[in-house]
PDB file of C-alpha atoms in Angstrom:
ATOM      1  CA  MET C   1    -107.897 -92.086  70.942  1.00 79.00           C
ATOM      2  CA  VAL C   2    -106.038 -88.836  71.595  1.00 86.00           C
ATOM      3  CA  THR C   3    -104.219 -90.423  74.522  1.00 87.00           C
ATOM      4  CA  ILE C   4    -103.100 -93.362  72.395  1.00 88.00           C
ATOM      5  CA  LEU C   5    -101.890 -91.048  69.623  1.00 90.00           C
ATOM      6  CA  PHE C   6    -100.060 -88.850  72.134  1.00 91.00           C
ATOM      7  CA  TRP C   7     -98.153 -91.734  73.740  1.00 89.00           C
ATOM      8  CA  SER C   8     -97.421 -93.338  70.357  1.00 90.00           C
ATOM      9  CA  ALA C   9     -96.103 -90.081  68.882  1.00 90.00           C
ATOM     10  CA  LEU C  10     -93.974 -89.470  71.957  1.00 90.00           C
ATOM     11  CA  ALA C  11     -92.518 -92.997  71.690  1.00 90.00           C
ATOM     12  CA  VAL C  12     -91.651 -92.429  68.011  1.00 91.00           C
ATOM     13  CA  VAL C  13     -90.026 -89.062  68.776  1.00 91.00           C
ATOM     14  CA  CYS C  14     -87.990 -90.668  71.563  1.00 89.00           C
ATOM     15  CA  ALA C  15     -86.909 -93.500  69.251  1.00 89.00           C
ATOM     16  CA  LEU C  16     -85.748 -91.001  66.614  1.00 90.00           C
ATOM     17  CA  ALA C  17     -83.973 -88.904  69.237  1.00 90.00           C
ATOM     18  CA  CYS C  18     -82.293 -92.036  70.619  1.00 87.00           C
ATOM     19  CA  ALA C  19     -81.096 -93.017  67.131  1.00 89.00           C
ATOM     20  CA  GLY C  20     -79.778 -89.490  66.536  1.00 89.00           C
ATOM     21  CA  LEU C  21     -77.950 -89.427  69.854  1.00 88.00           C
ATOM     22  CA  LEU C  22     -76.376 -92.825  69.150  1.00 86.00           C
ATOM     23  CA  ILE C  23     -75.128 -91.615  65.759  1.00 88.00           C
ATOM     24  CA  VAL C  24     -73.623 -88.511  67.368  1.00 88.00           C
ATOM     25  CA  ALA C  25     -72.098 -90.645  70.162  1.00 86.00           C
ATOM     26  CA  ILE C  26     -70.449 -92.983  67.642  1.00 86.00           C
ATOM     27  CA  ARG C  27     -69.089 -90.135  65.493  1.00 89.00           C
ATOM     28  CA  GLN C  28     -67.788 -88.058  68.403  1.00 89.00           C
ATOM     29  CA  ARG C  29     -66.905 -91.034  70.634  1.00 87.00           C
ATOM     30  CA  LYS C  30     -68.384 -89.456  73.750  1.00 84.00           C
ATOM     31  CA  VAL C  31     -69.939 -91.446  76.591  1.00 88.00           C
ATOM     32  CA  ALA C  32     -72.245 -88.568  77.555  1.00 89.00           C
ATOM     33  CA  PHE C  33     -74.193 -88.988  74.303  1.00 86.00           C
ATOM     34  CA  VAL C  34     -74.503 -92.745  74.922  1.00 87.00           C
ATOM     35  CA  VAL C  35     -75.906 -92.073  78.406  1.00 89.00           C
ATOM     36  CA  ALA C  36     -78.335 -89.524  76.928  1.00 89.00           C
ATOM     37  CA  ALA C  37     -79.352 -92.011  74.200  1.00 88.00           C
ATOM     38  CA  VAL C  38     -80.022 -94.734  76.781  1.00 89.00           C
ATOM     39  CA  THR C  39     -82.066 -92.294  78.889  1.00 91.00           C
ATOM     40  CA  VAL C  40     -84.135 -91.228  75.858  1.00 89.00           C
ATOM     41  CA  PHE C  41     -84.533 -94.911  74.933  1.00 90.00           C
ATOM     42  CA  LEU C  42     -85.942 -95.689  78.397  1.00 93.00           C
ATOM     43  CA  VAL C  43     -88.341 -92.731  78.200  1.00 91.00           C
ATOM     44  CA  GLY C  44     -89.430 -93.907  74.739  1.00 89.00           C
ATOM     45  CA  GLY C  45     -89.948 -97.424  76.060  1.00 90.00           C
ATOM     46  CA  TYR C  46     -92.164 -96.065  78.823  1.00 92.00           C
ATOM     47  CA  CYS C  47     -94.177 -94.040  76.275  1.00 90.00           C
ATOM     48  CA  GLY C  48     -94.574 -97.133  74.094  1.00 91.00           C
ATOM     49  CA  PHE C  49     -95.677 -99.138  77.118  1.00 93.00           C
ATOM     50  CA  ARG C  50     -98.311 -96.506  77.956  1.00 92.00           C
ATOM     51  CA  ALA C  51     -99.617 -96.540  74.363  1.00 92.00           C
ATOM     52  CA  VAL C  52     -99.929-100.343  74.341  1.00 93.00           C
ATOM     53  CA  HIS C  53    -101.500-100.280  77.815  1.00 93.00           C
ATOM     54  CA  GLU C  54    -104.161 -97.775  76.639  1.00 92.00           C
ATOM     55  CA  ILE C  55    -104.911 -99.866  73.543  1.00 92.00           C
ATOM     56  CA  LEU C  56    -105.315-103.052  75.586  1.00 93.00           C
ATOM     57  CA  GLN C  57    -107.450-101.361  78.236  1.00 92.00           C
ATOM     58  CA  ARG C  58    -109.841 -99.869  75.681  1.00 91.00           C
ATOM     59  CA  SER C  59    -110.024-103.119  73.735  1.00 91.00           C
ATOM     60  CA  ARG C  60    -110.875-105.024  76.904  1.00 91.00           C
ATOM     61  CA  THR C  61    -113.611-102.522  77.766  1.00 88.00           C
ATOM     62  CA  LYS C  62    -115.155-102.683  74.273  1.00 89.00           C
ATOM     63  CA  LEU C  63    -114.979-106.476  74.250  1.00 87.00           C
ATOM     64  CA  ALA C  64    -116.659-106.671  77.662  1.00 84.00           C
ATOM     65  CA  LEU C  65    -119.466-104.409  76.421  1.00 81.00           C
ATOM     66  CA  ALA C  66    -119.883-106.482  73.263  1.00 76.00           C
ATOM     67  CA  LEU C  67    -120.149-109.736  75.209  1.00 77.00           C
ATOM     68  CA  GLU C  68    -122.438-108.352  77.918  1.00 81.00           C
ATOM     69  CA  PRO C  69    -125.833-110.029  77.678  1.00 82.00           C
ATOM     70  CA  ARG C  70    -128.736-107.867  76.581  1.00 85.00           C
ATOM     71  CA  SER C  71    -131.668-107.173  78.861  1.00 88.00           C
ATOM     72  CA  GLY C  72    -135.200-108.302  78.051  1.00 89.00           C
ATOM     73  CA  PRO C  73    -136.316-104.868  76.775  1.00 90.00           C
ATOM     74  CA  GLU C  74    -133.199-104.634  74.565  1.00 89.00           C
ATOM     75  CA  ILE C  75    -133.947-108.031  73.022  1.00 90.00           C
ATOM     76  CA  TYR C  76    -137.586-107.015  72.527  1.00 90.00           C
ATOM     77  CA  ALA C  77    -136.539-103.801  70.764  1.00 90.00           C
ATOM     78  CA  ALA C  78    -134.107-105.710  68.524  1.00 87.00           C
ATOM     79  CA  LEU C  79    -136.697-108.312  67.522  1.00 89.00           C
ATOM     80  CA  PHE C  80    -139.827-106.221  67.163  1.00 88.00           C
ATOM     81  CA  GLY C  81    -138.640-102.621  66.811  1.00 85.00           C
ATOM     82  CA  GLY C  82    -139.442 -99.800  69.170  1.00 76.00           C
ATOM     83  CA  SER C  83    -139.389 -99.979  72.921  1.00 75.00           C
ATOM     84  CA  VAL C  84    -141.397-102.088  75.311  1.00 74.00           C
ATOM     85  CA  GLY C  85    -144.855-100.549  75.512  1.00 75.00           C
ATOM     86  CA  ASP C  86    -147.048-100.044  78.557  1.00 82.00           C
ATOM     87  CA  CYS C  87    -148.876-103.330  78.091  1.00 87.00           C
ATOM     88  CA  VAL C  88    -145.743-105.473  77.650  1.00 90.00           C
ATOM     89  CA  VAL C  89    -143.906-107.074  80.560  1.00 91.00           C
ATOM     90  CA  ILE C  90    -140.872-109.222  79.786  1.00 92.00           C
ATOM     91  CA  THR C  91    -141.023-112.109  82.252  1.00 92.00           C
ATOM     92  CA  ASP C  92    -138.025-114.128  81.032  1.00 92.00           C
ATOM     93  CA  HIS C  93    -135.426-113.996  78.289  1.00 91.00           C
ATOM     94  CA  GLN C  94    -132.430-115.861  76.913  1.00 89.00           C
ATOM     95  CA  ASP C  95    -130.160-114.130  74.422  1.00 87.00           C
ATOM     96  CA  GLN C  96    -128.182-115.694  71.599  1.00 82.00           C
ATOM     97  CA  VAL C  97    -124.598-114.655  72.398  1.00 76.00           C
ATOM     98  CA  VAL C  98    -122.701-117.054  70.115  1.00 74.00           C
ATOM     99  CA  PRO C  99    -124.840-117.827  67.025  1.00 67.00           C
ATOM    100  CA  LYS C 100    -123.581-121.365  66.354  1.00 68.00           C
ATOM    101  CA  LEU C 101    -123.624-122.443  70.012  1.00 73.00           C
ATOM    102  CA  ASP C 102    -126.755-120.666  71.248  1.00 77.00           C
ATOM    103  CA  THR C 103    -129.522-121.896  68.996  1.00 79.00           C
ATOM    104  CA  ALA C 104    -132.088-119.165  69.560  1.00 87.00           C
ATOM    105  CA  ILE C 105    -133.223-115.989  71.225  1.00 90.00           C
ATOM    106  CA  ARG C 106    -136.106-116.790  73.574  1.00 91.00           C
ATOM    107  CA  LEU C 107    -138.431-114.204  75.024  1.00 93.00           C
ATOM    108  CA  ARG C 108    -141.403-114.765  77.322  1.00 94.00           C
ATOM    109  CA  MET C 109    -143.759-111.838  77.822  1.00 93.00           C
ATOM    110  CA  ARG C 110    -147.141-110.737  79.037  1.00 92.00           C
ATOM    111  CA  THR C 111    -148.717-108.543  76.403  1.00 91.00           C
ATOM    112  CA  CYS C 112    -151.991-107.121  75.128  1.00 90.00           C
ATOM    113  CA  PRO C 113    -153.830-108.051  71.918  1.00 90.00           C
ATOM    114  CA  ALA C 114    -153.005-104.716  70.247  1.00 90.00           C
ATOM    115  CA  GLU C 115    -149.266-105.149  70.767  1.00 90.00           C
ATOM    116  CA  LEU C 116    -149.326-108.755  69.575  1.00 90.00           C
ATOM    117  CA  LYS C 117    -151.192-107.591  66.479  1.00 91.00           C
ATOM    118  CA  ARG C 118    -148.507-104.940  65.855  1.00 90.00           C
ATOM    119  CA  ILE C 119    -145.789-107.580  66.153  1.00 90.00           C
ATOM    120  CA  LEU C 120    -147.560-109.973  63.792  1.00 91.00           C
ATOM    121  CA  GLN C 121    -147.980-107.249  61.159  1.00 91.00           C
ATOM    122  CA  GLN C 122    -144.199-107.034  60.775  1.00 90.00           C
ATOM    123  CA  GLY C 123    -143.969-110.160  58.648  1.00 88.00           C
ATOM    124  CA  PRO C 124    -145.929-112.877  56.861  1.00 92.00           C
ATOM    125  CA  TYR C 125    -146.596-115.079  59.883  1.00 91.00           C
ATOM    126  CA  ILE C 126    -148.458-118.324  59.253  1.00 90.00           C
ATOM    127  CA  LEU C 127    -151.097-119.001  61.928  1.00 88.00           C
ATOM    128  CA  GLU C 128    -151.715-122.432  63.349  1.00 81.00           C
ATOM    129  CA  ARG C 129    -154.206-123.003  66.166  1.00 75.00           C
ATOM    130  CA  SER C 130    -153.699-126.334  67.853  1.00 71.00           C
ATOM    131  CA  ALA C 131    -153.849-128.325  71.009  1.00 64.00           C
ATOM    132  CA  ILE C 132    -150.560-128.287  72.876  1.00 61.00           C
ATOM    133  CA  ALA C 133    -149.993-132.017  72.255  1.00 48.00           C
ATOM    134  CA  ALA C 134    -149.826-131.366  68.500  1.00 50.00           C
ATOM    135  CA  VAL C 135    -147.116-128.703  68.748  1.00 52.00           C
ATOM    136  CA  LEU C 136    -143.660-129.869  67.817  1.00 49.00           C
ATOM    137  CA  VAL C 137    -140.898-127.776  69.290  1.00 51.00           C
ATOM    138  CA  GLU C 138    -137.922-127.970  66.932  1.00 52.00           C
ATOM    139  CA  ALA C 139    -135.245-126.440  69.159  1.00 49.00           C
ATOM    140  CA  GLU C 140    -136.308-128.169  72.384  1.00 57.00           C
ATOM    141  CA  PRO C 141    -136.204-125.040  74.531  1.00 52.00           C
ATOM    142  CA  PRO C 142    -135.677-125.113  78.282  1.00 52.00           C
ATOM    143  CA  ASP C 143    -138.752-125.746  80.414  1.00 73.00           C
ATOM    144  CA  ARG C 144    -139.280-122.080  81.224  1.00 82.00           C
ATOM    145  CA  PHE C 145    -139.923-121.386  77.517  1.00 85.00           C
ATOM    146  CA  ALA C 146    -142.056-124.452  76.805  1.00 83.00           C
ATOM    147  CA  PRO C 147    -145.284-123.607  74.938  1.00 84.00           C
ATOM    148  CA  ALA C 148    -147.139-125.952  77.305  1.00 80.00           C
ATOM    149  CA  LEU C 149    -146.902-123.222  79.955  1.00 82.00           C
ATOM    150  CA  LEU C 150    -149.378-121.131  77.939  1.00 84.00           C
ATOM    151  CA  GLY C 151    -152.244-123.580  78.372  1.00 82.00           C
ATOM    152  CA  ASP C 152    -153.947-126.447  76.560  1.00 83.00           C
ATOM    153  CA  THR C 153    -154.672-124.555  73.352  1.00 85.00           C
ATOM    154  CA  ILE C 154    -152.231-122.115  71.808  1.00 88.00           C
ATOM    155  CA  LEU C 155    -151.776-120.017  68.704  1.00 90.00           C
ATOM    156  CA  ARG C 156    -148.567-120.709  66.807  1.00 91.00           C
ATOM    157  CA  PHE C 157    -147.285-118.058  64.417  1.00 92.00           C
ATOM    158  CA  GLN C 158    -144.386-119.100  62.179  1.00 91.00           C
ATOM    159  CA  TRP C 159    -142.353-116.774  59.934  1.00 91.00           C
ATOM    160  CA  THR C 160    -139.407-117.947  57.860  1.00 89.00           C
ATOM    161  CA  ILE C 161    -137.380-114.761  57.538  1.00 85.00           C
ATOM    162  CA  THR C 162    -134.529-116.277  55.496  1.00 84.00           C
ATOM    163  CA  GLU C 163    -134.993-119.792  54.131  1.00 82.00           C
ATOM    164  CA  GLY C 164    -132.771-122.186  56.052  1.00 75.00           C
ATOM    165  CA  LYS C 165    -131.077-119.373  58.000  1.00 81.00           C
ATOM    166  CA  GLN C 166    -133.555-117.522  60.214  1.00 85.00           C
ATOM    167  CA  TRP C 167    -137.082-118.152  61.381  1.00 89.00           C
ATOM    168  CA  ARG C 168    -139.257-116.861  64.174  1.00 91.00           C
ATOM    169  CA  THR C 169    -142.021-118.666  66.033  1.00 92.00           C
ATOM    170  CA  ILE C 170    -144.425-116.933  68.401  1.00 93.00           C
ATOM    171  CA  TYR C 171    -146.560-119.070  70.689  1.00 93.00           C
ATOM    172  CA  ALA C 172    -149.478-117.139  72.174  1.00 92.00           C
ATOM    173  CA  LYS C 173    -152.489-117.746  74.356  1.00 91.00           C
ATOM    174  CA  PRO C 174    -155.769-117.554  72.422  1.00 90.00           C
ATOM    175  CA  ASP C 175    -156.644-114.306  74.249  1.00 90.00           C
ATOM    176  CA  SER C 176    -153.232-112.817  73.245  1.00 88.00           C
ATOM    177  CA  THR C 177    -152.272-111.885  76.806  1.00 91.00           C
ATOM    178  CA  GLU C 178    -149.100-113.958  77.010  1.00 93.00           C
ATOM    179  CA  ALA C 179    -146.593-115.078  74.389  1.00 93.00           C
ATOM    180  CA  ILE C 180    -143.290-116.856  73.923  1.00 93.00           C
ATOM    181  CA  CYS C 181    -141.067-115.870  71.014  1.00 93.00           C
ATOM    182  CA  VAL C 182    -138.335-118.171  69.699  1.00 92.00           C
ATOM    183  CA  ASP C 183    -136.086-116.516  67.103  1.00 91.00           C
ATOM    184  CA  VAL C 184    -133.585-118.904  65.502  1.00 88.00           C
ATOM    185  CA  LEU C 185    -130.633-117.548  63.518  1.00 82.00           C
ATOM    186  CA  ASP C 186    -128.271-120.189  62.202  1.00 73.00           C
TER     187      ASP C 186
END
């Protein structure tokens, strides 16, 4: 920020000096002042270029960081709070970069019953125990996040966080050692 302010201030000072030199050159009708004004104008143009270059470079860097996909542990921390514990291993993840185009955040993990219990205590999840054939998957996730990969019988925990806007479904093995989380934010 200091660099941008420095180059911007220097460009403004050069512009004012150029204007002053041009006024003096017109009043006194001397070519030397015109040459000095043009030189100061060129220096000011360079300073302005440097200021704009710094702004664009920093904007590009911040935009690249904002669009960089999150890692599995970062997604886990955002969804469930805290960091990934000792008994949690993120095996696969898919982040929601553009909310209207990417339908959901998907997270596949190996976990322990205590951690799954901690996650489920964060909201009013509704439990449904069913055979895999009875499970309807609304968002039709890719095969690597299909609940069928957890076995014939699964636990389905559904939480509507905001009616019609955000809901979270956690599919878990009956022994709570593996789970798939699908968090939809529309």
